[in-house]
Tab-separated table of C-alpha atoms and ligand atoms in Angstrom:
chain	number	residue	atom	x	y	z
A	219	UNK	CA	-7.943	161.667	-86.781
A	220	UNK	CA	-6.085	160.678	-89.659
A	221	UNK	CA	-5.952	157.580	-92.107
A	222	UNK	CA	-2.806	155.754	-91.716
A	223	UNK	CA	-1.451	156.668	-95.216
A	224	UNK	CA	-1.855	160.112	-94.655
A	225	UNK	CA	-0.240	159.650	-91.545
A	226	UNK	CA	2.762	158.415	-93.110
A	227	UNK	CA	2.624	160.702	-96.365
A	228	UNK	CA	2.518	163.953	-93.698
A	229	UNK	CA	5.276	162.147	-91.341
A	230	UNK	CA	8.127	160.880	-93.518
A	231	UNK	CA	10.565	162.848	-94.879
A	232	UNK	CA	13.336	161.091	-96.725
A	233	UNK	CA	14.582	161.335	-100.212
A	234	UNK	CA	11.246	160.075	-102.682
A	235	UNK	CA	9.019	160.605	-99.643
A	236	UNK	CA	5.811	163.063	-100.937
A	237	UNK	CA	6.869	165.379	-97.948
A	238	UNK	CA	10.462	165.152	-98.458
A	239	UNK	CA	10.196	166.299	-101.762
A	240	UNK	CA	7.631	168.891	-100.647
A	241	UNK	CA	10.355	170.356	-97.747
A	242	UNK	CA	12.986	169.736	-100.205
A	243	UNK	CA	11.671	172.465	-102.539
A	244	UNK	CA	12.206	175.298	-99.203
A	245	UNK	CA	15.261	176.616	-97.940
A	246	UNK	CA	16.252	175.630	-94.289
A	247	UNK	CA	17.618	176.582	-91.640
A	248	UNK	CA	21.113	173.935	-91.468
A	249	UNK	CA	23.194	175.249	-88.672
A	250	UNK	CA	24.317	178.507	-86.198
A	251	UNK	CA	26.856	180.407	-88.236
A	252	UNK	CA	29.099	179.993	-85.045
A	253	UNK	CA	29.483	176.254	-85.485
A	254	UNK	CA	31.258	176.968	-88.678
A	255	UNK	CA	32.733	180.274	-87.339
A	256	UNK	CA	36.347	180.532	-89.238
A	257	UNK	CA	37.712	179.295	-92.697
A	258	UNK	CA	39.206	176.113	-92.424
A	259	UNK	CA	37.519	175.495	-89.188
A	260	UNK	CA	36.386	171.734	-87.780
A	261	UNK	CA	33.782	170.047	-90.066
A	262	UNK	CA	30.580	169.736	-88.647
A	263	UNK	CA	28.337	166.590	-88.577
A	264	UNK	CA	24.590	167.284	-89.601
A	265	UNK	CA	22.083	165.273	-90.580
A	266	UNK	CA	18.740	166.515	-92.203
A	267	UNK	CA	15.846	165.102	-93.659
A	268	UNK	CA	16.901	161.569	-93.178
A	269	UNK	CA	20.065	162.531	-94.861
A	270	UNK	CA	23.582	162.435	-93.081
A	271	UNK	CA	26.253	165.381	-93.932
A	272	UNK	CA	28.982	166.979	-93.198
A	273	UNK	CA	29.630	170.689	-93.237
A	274	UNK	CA	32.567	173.060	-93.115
A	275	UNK	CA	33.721	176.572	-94.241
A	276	UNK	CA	36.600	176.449	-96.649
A	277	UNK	CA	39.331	178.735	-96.758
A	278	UNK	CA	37.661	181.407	-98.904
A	279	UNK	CA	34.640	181.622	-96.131
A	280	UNK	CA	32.181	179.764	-98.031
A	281	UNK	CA	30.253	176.863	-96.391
A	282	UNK	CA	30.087	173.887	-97.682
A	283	UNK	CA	27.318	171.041	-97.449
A	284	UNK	CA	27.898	167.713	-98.152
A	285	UNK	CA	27.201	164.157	-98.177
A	286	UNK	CA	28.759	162.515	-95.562
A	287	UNK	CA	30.018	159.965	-97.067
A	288	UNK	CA	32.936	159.455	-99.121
A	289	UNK	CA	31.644	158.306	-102.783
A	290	UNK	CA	35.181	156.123	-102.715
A	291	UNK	CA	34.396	153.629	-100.010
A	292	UNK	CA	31.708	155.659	-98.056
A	293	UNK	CA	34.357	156.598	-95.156
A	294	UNK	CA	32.496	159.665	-93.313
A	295	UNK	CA	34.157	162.574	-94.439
A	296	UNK	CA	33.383	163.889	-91.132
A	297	UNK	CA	36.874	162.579	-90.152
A	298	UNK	CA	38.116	164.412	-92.923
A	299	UNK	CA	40.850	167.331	-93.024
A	300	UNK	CA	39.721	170.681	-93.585
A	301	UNK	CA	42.349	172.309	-96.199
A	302	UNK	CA	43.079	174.652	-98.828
A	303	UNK	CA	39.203	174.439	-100.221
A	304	UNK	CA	38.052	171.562	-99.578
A	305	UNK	CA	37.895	168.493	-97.329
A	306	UNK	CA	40.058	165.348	-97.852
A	307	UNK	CA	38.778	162.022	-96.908
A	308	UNK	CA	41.432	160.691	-94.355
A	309	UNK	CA	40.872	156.756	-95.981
A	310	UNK	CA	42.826	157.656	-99.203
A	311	UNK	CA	43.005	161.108	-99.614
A	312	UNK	CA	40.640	161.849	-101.915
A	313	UNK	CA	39.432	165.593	-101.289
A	314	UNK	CA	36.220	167.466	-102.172
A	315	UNK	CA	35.202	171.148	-102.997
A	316	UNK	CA	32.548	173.060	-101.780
A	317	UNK	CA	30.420	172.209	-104.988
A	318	UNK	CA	30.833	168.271	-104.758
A	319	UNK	CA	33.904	167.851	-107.337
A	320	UNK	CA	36.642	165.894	-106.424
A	321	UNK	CA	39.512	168.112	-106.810
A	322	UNK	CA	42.310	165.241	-105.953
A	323	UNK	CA	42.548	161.793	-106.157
A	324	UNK	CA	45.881	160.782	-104.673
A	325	UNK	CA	45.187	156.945	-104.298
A	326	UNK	CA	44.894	156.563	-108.292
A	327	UNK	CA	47.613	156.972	-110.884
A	328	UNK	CA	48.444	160.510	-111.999
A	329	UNK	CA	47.718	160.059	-115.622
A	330	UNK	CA	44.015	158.949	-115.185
A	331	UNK	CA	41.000	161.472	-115.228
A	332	UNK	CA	39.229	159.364	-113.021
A	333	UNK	CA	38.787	161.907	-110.768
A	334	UNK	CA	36.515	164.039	-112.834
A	335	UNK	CA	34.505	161.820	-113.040
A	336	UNK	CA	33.316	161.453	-109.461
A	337	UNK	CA	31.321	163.871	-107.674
A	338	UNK	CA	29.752	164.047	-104.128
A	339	UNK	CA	26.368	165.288	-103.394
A	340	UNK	CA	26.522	169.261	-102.170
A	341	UNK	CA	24.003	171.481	-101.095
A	342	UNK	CA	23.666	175.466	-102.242
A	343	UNK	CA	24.154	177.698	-98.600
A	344	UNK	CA	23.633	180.938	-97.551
A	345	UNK	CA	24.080	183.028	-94.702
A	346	UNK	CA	21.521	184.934	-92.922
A	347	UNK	CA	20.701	186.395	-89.792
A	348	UNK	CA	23.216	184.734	-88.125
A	349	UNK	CA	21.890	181.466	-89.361
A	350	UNK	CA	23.540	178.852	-92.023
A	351	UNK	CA	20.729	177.839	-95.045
A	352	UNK	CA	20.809	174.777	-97.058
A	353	UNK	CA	18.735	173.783	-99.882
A	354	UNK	CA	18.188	170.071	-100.845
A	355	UNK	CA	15.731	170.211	-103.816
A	356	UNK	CA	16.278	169.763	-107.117
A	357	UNK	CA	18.966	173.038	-107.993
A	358	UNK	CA	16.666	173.619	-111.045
A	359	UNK	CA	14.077	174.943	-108.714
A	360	UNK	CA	16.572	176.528	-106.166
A	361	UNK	CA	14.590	180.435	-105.364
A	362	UNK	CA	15.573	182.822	-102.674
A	363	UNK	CA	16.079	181.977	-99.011
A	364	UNK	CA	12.937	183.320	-97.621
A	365	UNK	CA	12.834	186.896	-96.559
A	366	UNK	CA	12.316	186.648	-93.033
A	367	UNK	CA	12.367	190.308	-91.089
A	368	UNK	CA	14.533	188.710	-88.265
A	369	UNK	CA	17.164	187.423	-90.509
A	370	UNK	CA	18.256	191.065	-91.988
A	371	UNK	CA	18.034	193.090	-88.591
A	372	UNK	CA	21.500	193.783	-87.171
A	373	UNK	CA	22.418	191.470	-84.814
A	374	UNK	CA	21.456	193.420	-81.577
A	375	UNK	CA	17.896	192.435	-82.656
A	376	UNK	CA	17.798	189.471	-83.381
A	377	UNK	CA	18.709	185.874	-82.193
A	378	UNK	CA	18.688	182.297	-83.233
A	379	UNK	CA	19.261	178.974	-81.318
A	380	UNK	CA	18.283	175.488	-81.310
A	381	UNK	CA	17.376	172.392	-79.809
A	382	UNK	CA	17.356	168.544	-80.528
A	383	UNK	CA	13.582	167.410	-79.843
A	384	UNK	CA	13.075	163.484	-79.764
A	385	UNK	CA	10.063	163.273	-82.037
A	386	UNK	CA	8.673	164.030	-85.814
A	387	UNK	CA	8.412	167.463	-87.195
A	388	UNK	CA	4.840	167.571	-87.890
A	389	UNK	CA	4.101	166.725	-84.154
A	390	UNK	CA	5.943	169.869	-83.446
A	391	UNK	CA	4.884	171.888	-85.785
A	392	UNK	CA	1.274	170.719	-84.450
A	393	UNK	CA	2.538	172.380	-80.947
A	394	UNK	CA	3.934	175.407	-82.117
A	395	UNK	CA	0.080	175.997	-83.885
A	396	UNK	CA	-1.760	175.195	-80.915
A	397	UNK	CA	-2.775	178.083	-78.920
A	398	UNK	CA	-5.158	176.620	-77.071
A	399	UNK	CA	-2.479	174.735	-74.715
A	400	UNK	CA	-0.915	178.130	-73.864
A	401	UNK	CA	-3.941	178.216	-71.015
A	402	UNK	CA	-2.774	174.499	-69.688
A	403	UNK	CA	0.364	173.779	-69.896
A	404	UNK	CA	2.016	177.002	-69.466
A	405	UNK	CA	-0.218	178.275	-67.081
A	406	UNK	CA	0.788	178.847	-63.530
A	407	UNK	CA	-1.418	177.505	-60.987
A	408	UNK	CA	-3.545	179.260	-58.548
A	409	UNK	CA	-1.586	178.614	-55.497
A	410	UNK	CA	1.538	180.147	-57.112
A	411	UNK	CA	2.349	183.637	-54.516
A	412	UNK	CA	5.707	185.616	-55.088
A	413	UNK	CA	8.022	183.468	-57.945
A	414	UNK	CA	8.441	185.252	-61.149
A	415	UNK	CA	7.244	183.982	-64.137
A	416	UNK	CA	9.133	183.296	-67.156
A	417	UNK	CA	7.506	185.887	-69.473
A	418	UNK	CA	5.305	188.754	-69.381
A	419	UNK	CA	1.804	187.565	-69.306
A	420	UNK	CA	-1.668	189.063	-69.861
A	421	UNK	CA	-4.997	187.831	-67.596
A	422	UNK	CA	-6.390	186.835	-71.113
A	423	UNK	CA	-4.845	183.362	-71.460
A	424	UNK	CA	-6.182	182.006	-67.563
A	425	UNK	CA	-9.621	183.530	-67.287
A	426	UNK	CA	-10.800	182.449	-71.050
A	427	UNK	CA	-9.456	179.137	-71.552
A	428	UNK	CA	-11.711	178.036	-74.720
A	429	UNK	CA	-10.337	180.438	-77.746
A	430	UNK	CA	-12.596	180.668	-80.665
A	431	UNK	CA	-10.575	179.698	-83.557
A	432	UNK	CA	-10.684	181.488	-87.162
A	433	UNK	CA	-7.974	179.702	-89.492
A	434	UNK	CA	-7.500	181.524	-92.892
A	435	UNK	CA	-4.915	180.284	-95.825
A	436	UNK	CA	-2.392	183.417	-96.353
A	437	UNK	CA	0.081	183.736	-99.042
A	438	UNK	CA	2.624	182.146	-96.715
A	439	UNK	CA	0.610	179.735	-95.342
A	440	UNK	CA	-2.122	179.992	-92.237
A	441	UNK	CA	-3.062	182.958	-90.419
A	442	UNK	CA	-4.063	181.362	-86.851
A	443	UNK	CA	-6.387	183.459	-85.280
A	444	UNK	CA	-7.277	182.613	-81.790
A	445	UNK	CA	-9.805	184.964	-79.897
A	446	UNK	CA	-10.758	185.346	-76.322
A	447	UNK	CA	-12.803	187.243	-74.019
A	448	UNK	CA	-11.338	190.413	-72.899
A	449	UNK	CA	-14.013	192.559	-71.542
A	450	UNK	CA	-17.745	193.267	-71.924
A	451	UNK	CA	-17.139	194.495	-75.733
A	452	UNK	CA	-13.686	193.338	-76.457
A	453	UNK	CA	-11.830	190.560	-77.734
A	454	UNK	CA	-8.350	189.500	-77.393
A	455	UNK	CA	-6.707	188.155	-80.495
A	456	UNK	CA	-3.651	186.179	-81.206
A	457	UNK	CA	-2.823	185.848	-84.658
A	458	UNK	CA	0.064	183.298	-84.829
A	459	UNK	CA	1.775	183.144	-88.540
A	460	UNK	CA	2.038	179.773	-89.649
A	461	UNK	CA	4.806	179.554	-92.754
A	462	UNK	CA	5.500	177.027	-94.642
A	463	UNK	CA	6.642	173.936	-94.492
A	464	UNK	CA	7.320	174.289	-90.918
A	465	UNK	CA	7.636	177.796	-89.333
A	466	UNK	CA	5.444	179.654	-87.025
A	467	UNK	CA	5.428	183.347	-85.569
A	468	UNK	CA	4.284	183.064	-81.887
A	469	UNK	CA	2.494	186.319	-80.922
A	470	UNK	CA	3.762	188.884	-78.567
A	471	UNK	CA	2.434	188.210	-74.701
A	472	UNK	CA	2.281	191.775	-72.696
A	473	UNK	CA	-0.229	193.820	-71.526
A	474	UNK	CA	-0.187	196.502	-73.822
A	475	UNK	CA	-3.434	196.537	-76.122
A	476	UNK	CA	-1.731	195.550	-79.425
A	477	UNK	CA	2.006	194.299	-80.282
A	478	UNK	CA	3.051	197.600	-82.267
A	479	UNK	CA	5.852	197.844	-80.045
A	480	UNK	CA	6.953	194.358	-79.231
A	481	UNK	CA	9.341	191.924	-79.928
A	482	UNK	CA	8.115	188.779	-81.744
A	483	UNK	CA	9.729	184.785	-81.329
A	484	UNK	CA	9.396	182.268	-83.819
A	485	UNK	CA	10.547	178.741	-84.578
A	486	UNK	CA	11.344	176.326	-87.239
A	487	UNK	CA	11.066	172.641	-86.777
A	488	UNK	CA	13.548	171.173	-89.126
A	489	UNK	CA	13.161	167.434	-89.494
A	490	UNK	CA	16.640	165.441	-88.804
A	491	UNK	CA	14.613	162.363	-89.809
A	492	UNK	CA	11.224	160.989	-89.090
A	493	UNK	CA	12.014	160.792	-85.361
A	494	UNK	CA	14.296	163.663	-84.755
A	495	UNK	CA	13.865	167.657	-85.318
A	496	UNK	CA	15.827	170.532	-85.141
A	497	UNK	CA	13.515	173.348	-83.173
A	498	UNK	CA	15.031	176.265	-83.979
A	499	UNK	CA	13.488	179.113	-82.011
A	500	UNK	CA	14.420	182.907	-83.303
A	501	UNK	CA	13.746	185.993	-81.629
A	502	UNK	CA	13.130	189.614	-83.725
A	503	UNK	CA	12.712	193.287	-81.818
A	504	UNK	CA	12.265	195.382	-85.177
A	505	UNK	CA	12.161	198.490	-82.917
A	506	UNK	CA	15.536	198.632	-80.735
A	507	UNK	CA	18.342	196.768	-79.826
A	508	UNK	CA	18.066	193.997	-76.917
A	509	UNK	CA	19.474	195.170	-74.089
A	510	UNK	CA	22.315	192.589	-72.306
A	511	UNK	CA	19.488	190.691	-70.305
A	512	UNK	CA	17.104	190.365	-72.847
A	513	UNK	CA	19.583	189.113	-75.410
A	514	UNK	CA	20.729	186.094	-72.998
A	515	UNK	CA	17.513	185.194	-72.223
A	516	UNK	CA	16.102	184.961	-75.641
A	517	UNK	CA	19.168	184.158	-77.351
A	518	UNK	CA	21.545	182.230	-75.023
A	519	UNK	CA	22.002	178.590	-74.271
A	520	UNK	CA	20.377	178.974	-70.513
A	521	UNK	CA	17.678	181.427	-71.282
A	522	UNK	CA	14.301	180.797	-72.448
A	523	UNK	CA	14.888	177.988	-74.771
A	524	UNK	CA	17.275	176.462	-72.289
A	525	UNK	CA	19.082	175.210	-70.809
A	526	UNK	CA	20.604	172.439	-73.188
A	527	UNK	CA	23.960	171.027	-73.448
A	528	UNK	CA	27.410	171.335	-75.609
A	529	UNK	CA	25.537	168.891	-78.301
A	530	UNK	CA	21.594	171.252	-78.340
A	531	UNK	CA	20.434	168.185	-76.453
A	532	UNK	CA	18.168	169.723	-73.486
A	533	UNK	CA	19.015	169.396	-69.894
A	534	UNK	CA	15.966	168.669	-68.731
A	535	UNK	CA	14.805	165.779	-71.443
A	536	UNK	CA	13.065	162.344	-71.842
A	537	UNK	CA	15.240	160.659	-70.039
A	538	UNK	CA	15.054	162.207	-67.077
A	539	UNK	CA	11.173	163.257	-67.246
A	540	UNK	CA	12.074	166.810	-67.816
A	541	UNK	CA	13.199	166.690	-64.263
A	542	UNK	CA	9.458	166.924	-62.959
A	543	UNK	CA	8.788	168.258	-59.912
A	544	UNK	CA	5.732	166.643	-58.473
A	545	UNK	CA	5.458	169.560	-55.642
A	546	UNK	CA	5.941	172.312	-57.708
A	547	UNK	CA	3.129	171.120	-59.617
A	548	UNK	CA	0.494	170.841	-57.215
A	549	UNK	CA	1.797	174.673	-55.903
A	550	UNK	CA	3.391	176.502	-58.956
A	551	UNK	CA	2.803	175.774	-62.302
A	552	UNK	CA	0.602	172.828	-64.496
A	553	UNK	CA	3.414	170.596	-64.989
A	554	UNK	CA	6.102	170.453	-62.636
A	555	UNK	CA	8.352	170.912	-65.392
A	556	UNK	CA	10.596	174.652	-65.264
A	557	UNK	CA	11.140	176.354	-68.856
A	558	UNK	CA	8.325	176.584	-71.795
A	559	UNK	CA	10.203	174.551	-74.295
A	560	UNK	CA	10.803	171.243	-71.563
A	561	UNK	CA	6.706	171.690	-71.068
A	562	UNK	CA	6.158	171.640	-74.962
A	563	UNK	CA	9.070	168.920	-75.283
A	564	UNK	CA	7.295	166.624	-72.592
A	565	UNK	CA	3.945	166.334	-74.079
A	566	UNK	CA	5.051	166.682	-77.526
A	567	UNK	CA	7.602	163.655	-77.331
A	568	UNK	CA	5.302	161.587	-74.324
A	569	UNK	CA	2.924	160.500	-77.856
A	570	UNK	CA	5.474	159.217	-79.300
A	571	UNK	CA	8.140	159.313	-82.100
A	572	UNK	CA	5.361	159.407	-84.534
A	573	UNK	CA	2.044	159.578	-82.709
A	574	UNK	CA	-1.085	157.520	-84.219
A	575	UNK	CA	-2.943	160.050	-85.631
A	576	UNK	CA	-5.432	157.583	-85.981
A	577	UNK	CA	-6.639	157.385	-81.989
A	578	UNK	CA	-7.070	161.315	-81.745
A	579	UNK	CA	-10.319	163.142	-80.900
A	580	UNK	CA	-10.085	166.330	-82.363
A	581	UNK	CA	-12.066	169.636	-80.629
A	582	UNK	CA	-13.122	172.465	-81.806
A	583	UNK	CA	-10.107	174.050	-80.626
A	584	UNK	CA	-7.826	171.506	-82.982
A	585	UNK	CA	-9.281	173.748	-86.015
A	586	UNK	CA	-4.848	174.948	-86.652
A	587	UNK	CA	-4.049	171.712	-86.244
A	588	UNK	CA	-6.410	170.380	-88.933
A	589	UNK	CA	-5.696	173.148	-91.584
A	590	UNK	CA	-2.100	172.544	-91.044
A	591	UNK	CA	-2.562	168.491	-92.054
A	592	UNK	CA	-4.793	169.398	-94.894
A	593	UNK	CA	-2.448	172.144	-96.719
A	594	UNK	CA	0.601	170.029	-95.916
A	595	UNK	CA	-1.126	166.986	-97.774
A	596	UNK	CA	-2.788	168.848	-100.491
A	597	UNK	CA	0.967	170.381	-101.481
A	598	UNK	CA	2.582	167.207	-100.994
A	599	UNK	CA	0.015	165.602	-103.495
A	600	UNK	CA	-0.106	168.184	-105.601
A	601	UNK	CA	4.239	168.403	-106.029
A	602	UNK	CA	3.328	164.301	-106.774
A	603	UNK	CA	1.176	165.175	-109.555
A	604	UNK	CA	3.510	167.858	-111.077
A	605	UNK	CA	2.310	171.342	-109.323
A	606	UNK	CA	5.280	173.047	-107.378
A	607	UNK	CA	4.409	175.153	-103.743
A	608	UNK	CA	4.276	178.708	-105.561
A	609	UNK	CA	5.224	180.021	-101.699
A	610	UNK	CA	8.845	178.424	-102.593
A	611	UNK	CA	9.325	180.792	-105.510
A	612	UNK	CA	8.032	183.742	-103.432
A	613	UNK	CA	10.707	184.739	-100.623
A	614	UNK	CA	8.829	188.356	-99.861
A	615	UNK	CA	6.304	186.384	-98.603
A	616	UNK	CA	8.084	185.657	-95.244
A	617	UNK	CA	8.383	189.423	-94.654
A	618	UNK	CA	5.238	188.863	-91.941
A	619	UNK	CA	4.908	189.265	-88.461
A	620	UNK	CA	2.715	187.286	-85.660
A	621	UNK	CA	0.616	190.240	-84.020
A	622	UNK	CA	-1.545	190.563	-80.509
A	623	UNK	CA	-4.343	193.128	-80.598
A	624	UNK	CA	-7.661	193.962	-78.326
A	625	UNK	CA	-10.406	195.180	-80.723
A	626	UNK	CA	-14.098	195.912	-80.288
A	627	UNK	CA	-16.768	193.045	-80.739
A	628	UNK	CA	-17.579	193.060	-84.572
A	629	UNK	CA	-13.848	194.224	-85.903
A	630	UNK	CA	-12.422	190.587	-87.894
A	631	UNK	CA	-9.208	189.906	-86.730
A	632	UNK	CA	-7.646	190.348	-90.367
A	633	UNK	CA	-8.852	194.281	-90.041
A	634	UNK	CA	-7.552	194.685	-86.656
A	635	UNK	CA	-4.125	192.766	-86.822
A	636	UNK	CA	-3.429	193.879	-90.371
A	637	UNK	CA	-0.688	196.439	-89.766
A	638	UNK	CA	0.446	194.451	-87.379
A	639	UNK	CA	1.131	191.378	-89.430
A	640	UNK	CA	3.723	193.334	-91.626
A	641	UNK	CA	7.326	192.996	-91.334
A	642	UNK	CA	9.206	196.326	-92.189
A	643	UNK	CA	10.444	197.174	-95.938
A	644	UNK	CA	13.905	196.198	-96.741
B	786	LIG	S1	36.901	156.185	-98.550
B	786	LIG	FE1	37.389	158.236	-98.852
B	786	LIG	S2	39.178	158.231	-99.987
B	786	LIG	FE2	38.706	156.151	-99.739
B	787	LIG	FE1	3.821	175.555	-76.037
């Protein structure tokens, strides 16, 4: 459980809020380069951290992010017209740069220099792995992007796509660290015969169904170690990479004995507001090149994390009850519910918005769960008091990997995984 102040301080995210300063001082993940694909293209709407925005790329390439509202009369610049560097309000013409200046002001007199005097609120972006960045902390503190493998492999190797989920970030986040759900709610049942399964999958996660957790602080944030019974004198360990504020590295699921070889997934659960979150989900093979299949099943919009519609909103979703299928739960899988993501979305967004941290009963097994709460809060106070996140300075830090690995009784996880948690030199 948690106190209701700490509930709120690790919950809300907009401008002056503990944690939205604390995420403010990371780089994020903002949008797909291909909704922005072309100079001059349509603006974009976007809202993050509790903030509304518009993007667009202007005619040199670069994208812009910025408030979305007009600092005239707060028109939404969304509306606006995309042209010759910069955006112009369609109200009264007044048209913005991709740093926030206003570089015309046709509504006012020529002679006045009123225009350099207003500016709009913009955001620094990069591009990366296929993915637009945005940083919303204070520039003075603006570091690197973080240095994630996926997001320099060619694009053959990697892929990125997202998803609108319908509650707050930290519940998600809370998900993505939980391995001990893997056994439930993705399992298959026993009366499931001939259908394929999503995934590869090992015997590991249905014959051991209480992991032993071992939660260590890393440079990037949590090492999640989660360890099960795989033999008379061997253990099977997933290490999932927890990285702040809100990323995780799921491990590799196959049957080989360790994940040298294997493709990793990851997500990011960037908060829209306190209700709303972006889950990104990224895919990295660091080895070879997807082939055709494997690419549209991690990467496109009806493969694993689908399928969702035109706007990222899933198709299976609250509002239909993730199109539950009562039969196919008593004779295929846990939760009548088809796809990974719609099983995590279901539970995730069934405790609400903002769920009461305050009626839990935490297991053993919740050990993630409460590191994550405790680091999260001890930043956010400590940014309060004056003390910046060093990880946000540190982008080479990101340059991990979650790892899978079998290793005799008596081997820690650290020694066994540890090649295995490295992401390749640049
Ligand atoms: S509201 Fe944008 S120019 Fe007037
Ligand atoms: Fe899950």
């Amino acid at each position: 459980m948690l106190s209701a102040k700490d509930n709120e301080t690790l919950t809300r995210v907009g401008p002056g809020t503990p944690m939205g300063n604390l995420l403010r001082r990371f780089w994020m993940p903002a949008l797909l380069e291909s909704e922005v694909p072309t100079p001059d293209c349509d603006p974009v709407r976007l809202r993050l951290l509790c903030e509304d925005l518009v993007a667009f790329r202007d005619t040199n390439g670069r994208v812009a992010i910025l408030d979305a509202n007009c600092p005239h009369r707060l028109a939404s610049l969304y509306f606006g017209r995309n042209e010759e560097c910069g955006i112009r309000c369609v109200y009264h013409g007044w048209k913005f740069d991709a740093d926030g200046n206003c570089v015309d002001m046709p509504s006012e007199p020529d002679e006045t220099s009123y225009k350099d005097k207003v500016k709009i609120a913009s955001y620094p972006t990069v591009i990366r792995g296929g993915v637009v960045w945005v940083y919303m902390g204070p520039p003075e503190f603006a570091a690197e992007p973080p240095d994630f493998e996926w997001s320099r492999l060619p694009e053959r190797q990697r892929t990125a796509t997202k998803r609108i989920q319908q509650n707050n970030w930290a519940q998600a986040v809370e998900g993505g660290i939980d391995s001990s759900h893997i056994s439930f709610l993705h399992n298959k049942t026993d009366k499931q015969t001939s259908e394929l399964t999503d995934l590869p999958r090992n015997p590991y996660h249905g014959k051991d169904r209480h992991p032993v957790f071992e939660v260590e602080e890393s440079d990037c944030g949590l090492l999640i170690a989660a360890r099960r019974n795989a033999g008379p004198d061997e253990y099977y360990w997933r290490v999932t990479q927890f990285l702040l504020p809100f990323y995780t590295m799921i491990p590799p699921v196959g049957q080989e004995r360790d994940s040298s070889t294997a493709p990793y997934d990851g997500h990011a659960w960037v908060p829209i507001d306190d209700h709303t979150t972006w889950t990104w989900s990224f895919s990295a093979n660091p080895h070879r090149e997807y082939n055709d299949k494997e690419y549209a099943f991690r990467g496109g919009p009806n493969g694993m994390w689908g399928p969702i519609d035109e706007n990222f909103m899933p198709v299976r979703n609250r509002e239909n009850d993730y199109q539950i299928d009562r039969a196919r739960q008593r004779n295929f899988n846990f939760t009548g519910i088809d796809g990974i993501p719609n099983q995590d979305a279901a539970v995730q967004e069934s405790m609400g918005t903002i769920v009461n941290r305050q009626r839990e009963h935490l297991g053993t097994s919740d050990r993630a769960i409460v590191n994550f709460r405790r680091l999260m809060l001890r930043l956010a106070n400590e940014l309060e008091a004056g003390r910046a996140p060093e990880t946000a300075k540190n982008s080479a830090v990101y340059n991990v990997r979650s790892a899978s690995v079998i290793a005799p009784h008596g081997v820690p996880f650290r020694e066994a995984a540890m090649n295995l948690t490295k992401g390749a030199d640049k």
